[in-house]
Coordinates of C-alpha atoms in Angstrom, one line a residue:
Chain A
X24 CA 0.0 0.0 0.0
X25 CA 1.5 3.3 -1.1
X26 CA 1.2 6.5 0.9
X27 CA -1.5 7.7 -1.4
X28 CA -3.6 4.6 -0.9
X29 CA -3.4 4.7 2.9
X30 CA -6.8 5.4 4.5
X31 CA -7.2 8.8 6.1
X32 CA -4.5 10.4 4.0
X33 CA -5.4 12.7 1.1
X34 CA -4.0 11.7 -2.3
X35 CA -1.5 14.0 -3.8
X36 CA -2.9 16.0 -6.8
X37 CA -0.8 15.9 -10.0
X38 CA -1.3 18.9 -12.2
X39 CA 0.4 19.5 -15.5
X40 CA -0.4 21.5 -18.6
X41 CA -0.5 19.8 -22.0
X42 CA 0.7 22.2 -24.6
X43 CA 1.7 19.5 -27.1
X44 CA -1.3 19.9 -29.3
X45 CA -1.2 22.5 -31.9
X46 CA -4.4 24.3 -31.0
X47 CA -5.2 27.5 -29.2
X48 CA -6.9 25.5 -26.4
X49 CA -5.0 24.2 -23.4
X50 CA -5.7 21.2 -21.3
X51 CA -5.3 21.0 -17.5
X52 CA -4.8 17.5 -16.1
X53 CA -5.8 16.9 -12.5
X54 CA -5.0 13.3 -11.5
X55 CA -6.7 11.3 -14.2
X56 CA -9.3 13.8 -15.4
X57 CA -8.7 16.7 -17.7
X58 CA -10.3 20.1 -17.9
X59 CA -10.3 22.0 -21.1
X60 CA -9.1 25.5 -20.9
X61 CA -10.5 27.7 -23.6
X62 CA -8.5 30.0 -25.8
X63 CA -8.1 33.6 -25.0
X64 CA -10.2 34.8 -27.9
X65 CA -13.2 32.9 -26.3
X66 CA -13.0 35.0 -23.1
X67 CA -12.6 38.2 -25.2
X68 CA -15.7 37.3 -27.2
X69 CA -17.7 36.6 -24.0
X70 CA -16.5 39.9 -22.6
X71 CA -17.6 41.7 -25.7
X72 CA -21.0 40.1 -25.6
X73 CA -21.6 41.0 -22.0
X74 CA -20.5 44.6 -22.6
X75 CA -23.0 44.8 -25.4
X76 CA -25.7 43.3 -23.2
X77 CA -24.9 45.9 -20.4
X78 CA -25.1 48.7 -22.9
X79 CA -28.6 47.6 -24.0
X80 CA -29.6 47.5 -20.3
X81 CA -28.3 51.0 -19.6
X82 CA -30.2 52.5 -22.5
X83 CA -33.3 50.7 -21.4
X84 CA -32.9 52.0 -17.9
X85 CA -32.5 55.5 -19.2
X86 CA -35.7 55.3 -21.1
X87 CA -37.5 54.1 -18.1
X88 CA -36.3 56.9 -15.9
X89 CA -37.5 59.4 -18.4
X90 CA -40.9 57.8 -18.4
X91 CA -41.1 57.3 -14.6
X92 CA -42.2 60.8 -13.5
X93 CA -45.0 60.7 -16.0
X94 CA -46.5 57.5 -14.8
X95 CA -45.8 57.9 -11.1
X96 CA -47.4 61.3 -10.9
X97 CA -50.6 59.8 -11.9
X98 CA -53.1 58.6 -9.4
X99 CA -53.5 54.9 -8.6
X100 CA -56.5 52.9 -7.6
X101 CA -56.0 50.3 -4.9
X102 CA -58.6 47.7 -4.2
X103 CA -59.4 47.1 -0.5
X104 CA -59.9 43.5 0.7
X105 CA -63.4 42.0 0.7
X106 CA -63.2 41.4 4.5
X107 CA -61.2 43.9 6.6
X108 CA -60.2 41.8 9.5
X109 CA -57.2 40.2 11.3
X110 CA -59.1 37.2 12.6
X111 CA -57.9 34.6 10.2
X112 CA -54.5 34.1 8.6
X113 CA -56.0 34.8 5.2
X114 CA -57.7 38.0 6.1
X115 CA -54.6 39.1 8.1
X116 CA -52.4 38.6 5.0
X117 CA -54.8 40.4 2.7
X118 CA -55.2 43.4 5.0
X119 CA -51.5 43.7 5.7
X120 CA -50.6 43.5 2.0
X121 CA -53.2 46.1 1.2
X122 CA -51.9 48.5 3.8
X123 CA -48.3 47.9 2.7
X124 CA -49.3 48.8 -0.9
X125 CA -51.1 52.0 0.3
X126 CA -48.1 53.0 2.3
X127 CA -45.7 52.4 -0.5
X128 CA -47.8 54.1 -3.2
X129 CA -48.5 57.1 -0.9
X130 CA -44.8 58.0 -1.1
X131 CA -44.7 57.6 -4.9
X132 CA -48.0 59.0 -6.2
X133 CA -49.7 62.3 -6.0
X134 CA -53.1 60.7 -5.3
X135 CA -54.5 57.3 -4.3
X136 CA -58.0 56.2 -4.6
X137 CA -59.0 53.2 -2.4
X138 CA -61.7 51.1 -4.0
X139 CA -64.1 49.7 -1.4
X140 CA -66.5 48.2 -4.0
X141 CA -65.8 44.7 -2.9
X142 CA -65.6 45.3 0.8
X143 CA -68.6 43.5 2.4
X144 CA -67.5 43.1 6.0
X145 CA -65.4 45.0 8.5
X146 CA -64.3 43.6 11.9
X147 CA -63.3 45.9 14.7
X148 CA -59.6 45.1 15.0
X149 CA -58.9 45.1 11.3
X150 CA -60.9 48.3 10.8
X151 CA -59.0 50.1 13.5
X152 CA -55.7 49.1 12.0
X153 CA -56.7 50.3 8.6
X154 CA -58.1 53.6 10.0
X155 CA -54.9 54.1 12.0
X156 CA -52.6 53.5 8.9
X157 CA -54.6 55.8 6.6
X158 CA -55.0 58.5 9.3
X159 CA -51.2 58.4 9.7
X160 CA -50.7 58.7 5.9
X161 CA -53.1 61.6 5.6
X162 CA -51.5 63.4 8.6
X163 CA -47.9 62.8 7.3
X164 CA -48.3 63.1 3.5
X165 CA -51.2 65.5 3.2
X166 CA -49.1 67.9 1.1
X167 CA -47.6 65.1 -1.1
X168 CA -50.4 62.6 -1.7
X169 CA -54.1 62.9 -1.6
X170 CA -55.9 59.8 -0.4
X171 CA -59.6 59.4 -1.5
X172 CA -61.9 56.4 -1.6
X173 CA -65.1 55.1 -3.2
X174 CA -68.3 54.5 -1.3
X175 CA -68.6 50.8 -0.4
X176 CA -71.4 48.9 -2.1
X177 CA -72.4 47.4 1.2
X178 CA -74.6 49.8 3.2
X179 CA -73.6 48.6 6.6
X180 CA -69.9 49.0 5.8
X181 CA -70.6 52.6 4.6
X182 CA -72.5 53.3 7.9
X183 CA -69.5 51.9 9.9
X184 CA -67.1 54.2 7.9
X185 CA -69.3 57.1 8.8
X186 CA -69.8 56.3 12.4
X187 CA -66.1 55.7 13.3
X188 CA -65.0 58.8 11.4
X189 CA -63.1 57.1 8.6
X190 CA -64.8 59.2 6.0
X191 CA -64.0 62.3 8.0
X192 CA -60.3 61.4 7.8
X193 CA -60.6 61.2 4.0
X194 CA -62.9 64.2 3.7
X195 CA -65.7 62.2 2.2
X196 CA -69.2 63.4 2.7
X197 CA -71.7 61.3 4.6
X198 CA -74.6 60.0 2.5
X199 CA -76.5 57.7 4.8
X200 CA -78.5 58.3 8.0
X201 CA -77.6 56.1 11.0
X202 CA -80.8 55.2 12.8
X203 CA -81.6 53.7 16.2
X204 CA -82.1 50.4 14.4
X205 CA -78.4 50.3 13.4
X206 CA -77.5 49.0 16.8
X207 CA -74.3 47.3 15.6
X208 CA -73.1 50.5 14.1
X209 CA -74.3 53.5 16.2
X210 CA -72.8 52.2 19.5
X211 CA -69.2 52.5 18.2
X212 CA -67.1 55.5 19.5
X213 CA -63.7 56.5 18.2
X214 CA -60.9 58.6 19.5
X215 CA -57.3 59.3 18.7
X216 CA -54.4 61.4 20.2
X217 CA -50.7 61.8 20.8
X218 CA -50.7 62.4 24.6
X219 CA -51.5 60.5 27.8
X220 CA -54.2 63.0 28.5
X221 CA -57.6 61.2 28.7
X222 CA -59.3 64.4 27.6
X223 CA -58.3 63.4 24.1
X224 CA -60.7 60.5 24.4
X225 CA -63.3 62.4 26.4
X226 CA -66.3 61.6 24.3
X227 CA -65.4 57.9 24.1
X228 CA -64.6 57.6 27.9
X229 CA -67.8 59.4 28.9
X230 CA -69.8 57.2 26.6
X231 CA -68.3 54.1 28.3
X232 CA -68.6 55.5 31.8
X233 CA -72.3 56.4 31.2
X234 CA -73.1 52.9 30.2
X235 CA -71.1 50.6 32.5
X236 CA -72.1 49.8 36.0
X237 CA -70.2 51.0 39.1
X238 CA -67.3 48.8 40.0
X239 CA -66.4 48.6 36.3
X240 CA -64.6 51.9 36.3
X241 CA -61.3 50.2 35.9
X242 CA -62.3 49.4 32.3
X243 CA -62.3 53.1 31.7
X244 CA -58.9 53.3 33.4
X245 CA -57.8 50.5 31.1
X246 CA -58.1 52.9 28.1
X247 CA -55.9 55.6 29.7
X248 CA -53.4 52.9 30.8
X249 CA -53.2 51.8 27.2
X250 CA -52.6 55.4 26.0
X251 CA -49.9 55.7 28.6
X252 CA -48.3 52.5 27.4
X253 CA -48.4 53.6 23.8
X254 CA -46.9 57.0 24.4
X255 CA -44.2 55.8 26.8
X256 CA -43.2 52.4 25.5
X257 CA -44.5 51.7 22.0
X258 CA -42.6 54.3 20.1
X259 CA -39.1 53.7 21.5
X260 CA -37.7 53.5 17.9
X261 CA -39.0 54.7 14.5
X262 CA -41.3 52.3 12.8
X263 CA -39.7 50.1 10.2
X264 CA -41.4 51.6 7.1
X265 CA -40.4 54.2 4.5
X266 CA -42.8 56.8 5.9
X267 CA -40.9 56.8 9.2
X268 CA -37.6 57.1 7.3
X269 CA -38.9 60.0 5.2
X270 CA -38.3 62.5 8.1
X271 CA -41.6 64.2 7.4
X272 CA -43.6 65.9 10.1
X273 CA -45.9 63.6 12.0
X274 CA -44.2 60.5 10.6
X275 CA -43.0 59.5 14.0
X276 CA -45.8 60.9 16.1
X277 CA -46.6 58.8 19.2
X278 CA -50.2 58.4 18.2
X279 CA -52.8 56.0 19.4
X280 CA -56.3 55.1 18.1
X281 CA -59.2 53.6 20.1
X282 CA -62.6 52.2 19.4
X283 CA -65.1 51.4 22.1
X284 CA -68.6 49.9 22.1
X285 CA -71.1 49.0 24.8
X286 CA -73.6 46.7 23.0
X287 CA -75.6 43.6 23.8
X288 CA -74.4 43.4 27.4
X289 CA -70.8 43.6 26.5
X290 CA -68.1 46.3 26.5
X291 CA -65.6 46.1 23.7
X292 CA -62.5 48.2 23.6
X293 CA -60.0 48.1 20.8
X294 CA -56.7 50.0 21.0
X295 CA -54.1 50.5 18.4
X296 CA -50.6 52.0 18.1
X297 CA -48.2 51.9 15.2
X298 CA -45.1 51.5 17.2
X299 CA -42.4 48.9 17.2
X300 CA -44.6 46.2 18.7
X301 CA -44.6 44.2 21.9
X302 CA -42.0 41.7 20.6
X303 CA -39.5 44.5 20.2
X304 CA -40.3 46.5 23.4
X305 CA -40.1 43.4 25.6
X306 CA -36.5 42.4 26.1
X307 CA -35.9 38.8 25.3
X308 CA -34.3 37.0 28.2
X309 CA -31.2 35.2 27.2
X310 CA -32.1 32.1 29.1
X311 CA -35.4 31.8 27.2
X312 CA -33.6 32.4 23.9
X313 CA -31.0 29.7 24.6
X314 CA -33.9 27.5 25.8
X315 CA -35.6 28.0 22.5
X316 CA -32.4 27.0 20.6
X317 CA -31.9 24.0 22.9
X318 CA -35.4 22.7 22.2
X319 CA -34.3 22.8 18.6
X320 CA -37.4 24.9 17.7
X321 CA -36.5 26.7 14.6
X322 CA -39.0 29.5 15.3
X323 CA -40.4 31.4 12.4
X324 CA -40.7 35.2 12.9
X325 CA -44.4 34.8 13.5
X326 CA -44.0 32.2 16.2
X327 CA -41.3 34.2 17.9
X328 CA -43.6 37.3 18.0
X329 CA -46.3 35.1 19.4
X330 CA -44.1 33.8 22.1
X331 CA -43.0 37.3 23.1
X332 CA -46.7 38.4 23.3
X333 CA -47.4 35.4 25.5
X334 CA -44.5 36.3 27.8
X335 CA -45.6 39.9 28.0
X336 CA -48.9 38.7 29.4
X337 CA -47.1 37.0 32.2
X338 CA -47.0 39.1 35.3
X339 CA -43.9 41.1 35.9
X340 CA -42.5 41.2 32.3
X341 CA -41.9 44.8 31.4
X342 CA -39.7 46.8 29.1
X343 CA -38.1 48.8 32.0
X344 CA -36.1 47.2 34.7
X345 CA -37.3 49.8 37.2
X346 CA -39.5 48.1 39.8
X347 CA -41.9 50.9 40.1
X348 CA -42.5 51.5 36.4
X349 CA -44.6 49.8 33.9
X350 CA -46.4 46.8 35.4
X351 CA -46.8 45.4 31.9
X352 CA -49.7 44.4 29.8
X353 CA -50.7 41.8 32.4
X354 CA -51.3 44.5 35.1
X355 CA -53.2 46.8 32.8
X356 CA -55.5 44.8 30.7
X357 CA -55.1 41.1 31.4
X358 CA -56.0 41.4 35.1
X359 CA -59.2 43.3 34.2
X360 CA -60.2 40.6 31.7
X361 CA -59.5 37.9 34.3
X362 CA -61.4 39.6 37.1
X363 CA -64.4 40.3 34.9
X364 CA -64.5 37.0 32.9
X365 CA -63.6 38.7 29.7
X366 CA -61.7 38.0 26.6
X367 CA -58.5 39.6 25.4
X368 CA -56.8 39.5 21.9
X369 CA -53.4 40.9 21.3
X370 CA -52.0 41.3 17.8
X371 CA -48.5 42.6 17.6
X372 CA -46.3 42.5 14.6
X373 CA -46.6 38.9 13.3
X374 CA -47.9 37.3 16.4
X375 CA -51.4 36.9 17.9
X376 CA -52.5 35.7 21.3
X377 CA -56.1 35.4 22.6
X378 CA -57.1 34.6 26.2
X379 CA -60.6 33.8 27.2
X380 CA -61.6 33.9 30.8
X381 CA -65.3 33.2 30.2
X382 CA -65.1 30.0 32.3
X383 CA -62.9 31.4 35.0
X384 CA -59.7 29.7 34.0
X385 CA -57.8 31.1 31.0
X386 CA -57.9 29.3 27.7
X387 CA -55.4 30.4 25.1
X388 CA -55.4 30.6 21.3
X389 CA -52.3 31.8 19.6
X390 CA -50.6 31.9 16.2
X391 CA -47.9 33.4 14.1
X392 CA -48.6 35.2 10.8
X393 CA -46.3 35.6 7.8
X394 CA -46.7 39.4 7.6
X395 CA -46.2 42.0 10.3
X396 CA -48.9 44.6 11.1
X397 CA -46.0 46.9 12.2
X398 CA -47.7 47.8 15.4
X399 CA -50.1 46.5 18.1
X400 CA -53.8 46.1 18.2
X401 CA -55.4 45.0 21.6
X402 CA -59.0 44.1 21.9
X403 CA -60.6 43.4 25.3
X404 CA -64.3 42.6 25.8
X405 CA -66.0 42.1 29.0
X406 CA -69.6 41.0 29.8
X407 CA -71.6 43.5 31.7
X408 CA -73.9 41.2 33.6
X409 CA -77.6 41.8 34.4
X410 CA -76.7 41.3 38.1
X411 CA -74.3 44.1 38.0
X412 CA -76.7 46.4 36.2
X413 CA -79.4 45.6 38.8
X414 CA -77.0 46.2 41.6
X415 CA -76.1 49.5 40.0
X416 CA -79.7 50.6 39.7
X417 CA -80.4 49.7 43.4
X418 CA -77.3 51.6 44.3
X419 CA -78.6 54.7 42.5
X420 CA -82.0 54.4 44.1
Chain B
X975 CA -54.8 68.9 65.0
X976 CA -55.0 70.3 61.5
X977 CA -57.1 68.5 58.9
X978 CA -57.4 69.1 55.1
X979 CA -59.5 67.6 52.4
X980 CA -58.6 67.0 48.8
X981 CA -61.2 66.1 46.2
X982 CA -59.1 65.1 43.2
X983 CA -61.8 65.7 40.6
X984 CA -62.6 69.2 42.0
X985 CA -59.3 70.4 43.3
X986 CA -57.0 68.8 40.7
X987 CA -58.5 67.3 37.6
X988 CA -61.4 65.2 36.4
X989 CA -58.8 63.5 34.1
X990 CA -55.8 62.7 36.2
X991 CA -53.3 60.7 34.0
X992 CA -49.7 60.1 33.2
X993 CA -46.6 59.7 35.4
X994 CA -44.3 62.6 34.9
X995 CA -44.7 66.3 34.6
X996 CA -43.9 66.1 30.9
X997 CA -47.0 63.9 30.4
X998 CA -49.2 66.8 31.1
X999 CA -50.5 69.1 33.9
X1000 CA -52.6 66.4 35.4
X1001 CA -49.9 63.8 36.0
X1002 CA -49.0 62.0 39.1
X1003 CA -45.8 64.0 39.6
X1004 CA -47.7 67.3 39.4
X1005 CA -50.3 66.1 41.8
X1006 CA -47.7 64.9 44.3
X1007 CA -45.3 67.9 44.2
X1008 CA -47.8 70.7 43.7
X1009 CA -50.7 69.6 45.8
X1010 CA -50.2 66.5 47.9
X1011 CA -46.8 67.2 49.5
X1012 CA -47.6 70.9 50.5
X1013 CA -50.9 69.7 52.0
X1014 CA -49.3 66.8 53.9
X1015 CA -46.6 69.2 55.3
X1016 CA -49.1 71.7 56.6
X1017 CA -51.6 69.2 58.0
X1018 CA -51.7 66.3 60.4
X1019 CA -54.5 64.5 58.6
X1020 CA -55.3 64.7 54.9
X1021 CA -58.5 63.2 53.6
X1022 CA -58.4 62.4 49.8
X1023 CA -61.6 61.7 47.9
X1024 CA -61.1 60.0 44.5
X1025 CA -64.7 60.0 43.3
X1026 CA -65.9 62.0 40.3
X1027 CA -62.9 61.5 38.0
X1028 CA -62.5 59.4 34.9
X1029 CA -60.5 56.8 36.7
X1030 CA -56.8 56.5 37.8
X1031 CA -54.1 54.7 35.9
X1032 CA -51.4 52.8 37.7
X1033 CA -48.7 55.2 36.5
X1034 CA -50.5 58.2 38.1
X1035 CA -51.2 56.4 41.4
X1036 CA -47.7 54.9 41.7
X1037 CA -46.0 58.2 41.0
X1038 CA -48.3 60.2 43.2
X1039 CA -48.3 57.9 46.3
X1040 CA -45.5 55.4 45.8
X1041 CA -43.3 58.3 44.8
X1042 CA -43.7 59.9 48.3
X1043 CA -41.9 57.0 49.9
X1044 CA -39.5 56.3 46.9
X1045 CA -38.2 59.8 46.9
X1046 CA -38.0 59.9 50.8
X1047 CA -40.6 62.7 51.1
X1048 CA -42.5 60.8 53.8
X1049 CA -42.0 57.5 55.6
X1050 CA -44.6 54.7 55.2
X1051 CA -45.5 55.0 58.8
X1052 CA -46.1 58.7 58.6
X1053 CA -48.4 58.2 55.5
X1054 CA -50.4 55.6 57.3
X1055 CA -50.9 58.1 60.2
X1056 CA -51.7 61.1 57.9
X1057 CA -53.7 59.8 54.9
X1058 CA -57.4 59.0 54.8
X1059 CA -58.4 57.7 51.4
X1060 CA -62.0 57.2 50.1
X1061 CA -63.2 56.1 46.8
X1062 CA -66.8 54.8 46.6
X1063 CA -66.8 54.3 42.8
X1064 CA -63.9 51.8 42.9
X1065 CA -62.9 50.8 46.5
X1066 CA -60.3 48.3 45.2
X1067 CA -58.1 51.2 44.1
X1068 CA -57.6 52.2 47.8
X1069 CA -55.9 48.8 48.4
X1070 CA -53.8 49.3 45.3
X1071 CA -52.6 52.7 46.6
X1072 CA -51.6 51.3 50.0
X1073 CA -49.8 48.6 48.1
X1074 CA -47.8 51.2 46.1
X1075 CA -46.9 53.0 49.4
X1076 CA -46.0 49.9 51.3
X1077 CA -44.0 48.3 48.5
X1078 CA -42.3 51.4 47.3
X1079 CA -38.5 50.8 46.8
X1080 CA -36.5 53.5 48.7
X1081 CA -33.7 55.1 46.8
X1082 CA -30.3 54.7 48.6

């Protein structure tokens, strides 16, 4: 056995050039096999071809750049999803893609027309996210891009747009009258602001306070807690979109949006901010991160966000390490939902976590989505029981 | 024995909210420094009525009451002697306020 054939030892490589043939091509021999080296003129030819190809590309690009301003100055119509909601993965993806297109085009076009012809259903969480995004675009890019919309074919959707002030944001006149019969529409209240001052949500808070029994006042407090959270913790860094990077006024406002409704024996509050999201504001503990790796869970971005939301709902997990500051999402909203047998849904970036306390003990639903909402939407709903209402009436008497 | 009464909704704001002065003129820090501390210094007993407002966030309450101990303005014992808290609309909040006072970390 020669040295070359011994196991565990790499064979020596023999290389020589065969220049014996009378051709322009060379042959490189590497231990038994030969590789043909092409003549110089082949490479020169290829180089010439590629140069010509590049030349064509350059001229094409030039042409396009001269055409761009003409096309981009035009308005564009963007079709809104049939269902504006975050509740299923499909609806979530459709809405997030739609909003991403609106954001992108608002920086390129002079006007955008949103087509709501096919929109037949709107669900609170998705609706608030859409309203927040479009409100932000209108506030930031008012001088650069005009956003308009068509009237939805569905009458209820149109009434919802009127009631929550969506048409006011877009400067669209109201056509329909909202009657007492429109009970699913006329009980919604909307507010928005950039401070922790509850007076910004005065109409909404007073509407809630007037309809909920005594002892439920902490639900009103929950709204101001959420405002506080949004202003102090949600906007610690600019949002990861082009509007934030544009440096325009209002692009990085610490704004929040809120819907509230007391209807059918239930109080529903939906709160939205377009900040960096809970998964970013909540520091990841190294131990947990390593634990995730050790469990060999190759977490997708959606699942990772979901886990972070879940952790934020645990008592004591906050962004600040100061013991007296920020008692976390758990202290503010989760506890109220737990005490009052309510339900809580948290959508933040790609993750979603739902907790239901209807039966006393918490039952969780959770998931991770492919696309990020680039913000946080929290919905909590609490039953206002007849017993409480009676108790309240007796108290007043 | 001097005694004073503070009705937050009438004497301070119907919308108390926020932690720091920069959060607005109805924040916990403003209430503590501009109204609560002077009243506590001048009186033996201070009765605070929380009714009539639009609710109290934890940031406001912690800064206003927990901050008294945290910033060494008053000891926990002194506050237990001086403060009388009433809130008919949401009595649980009173427990929460005493929790903020008793558990306040004291700066060294």
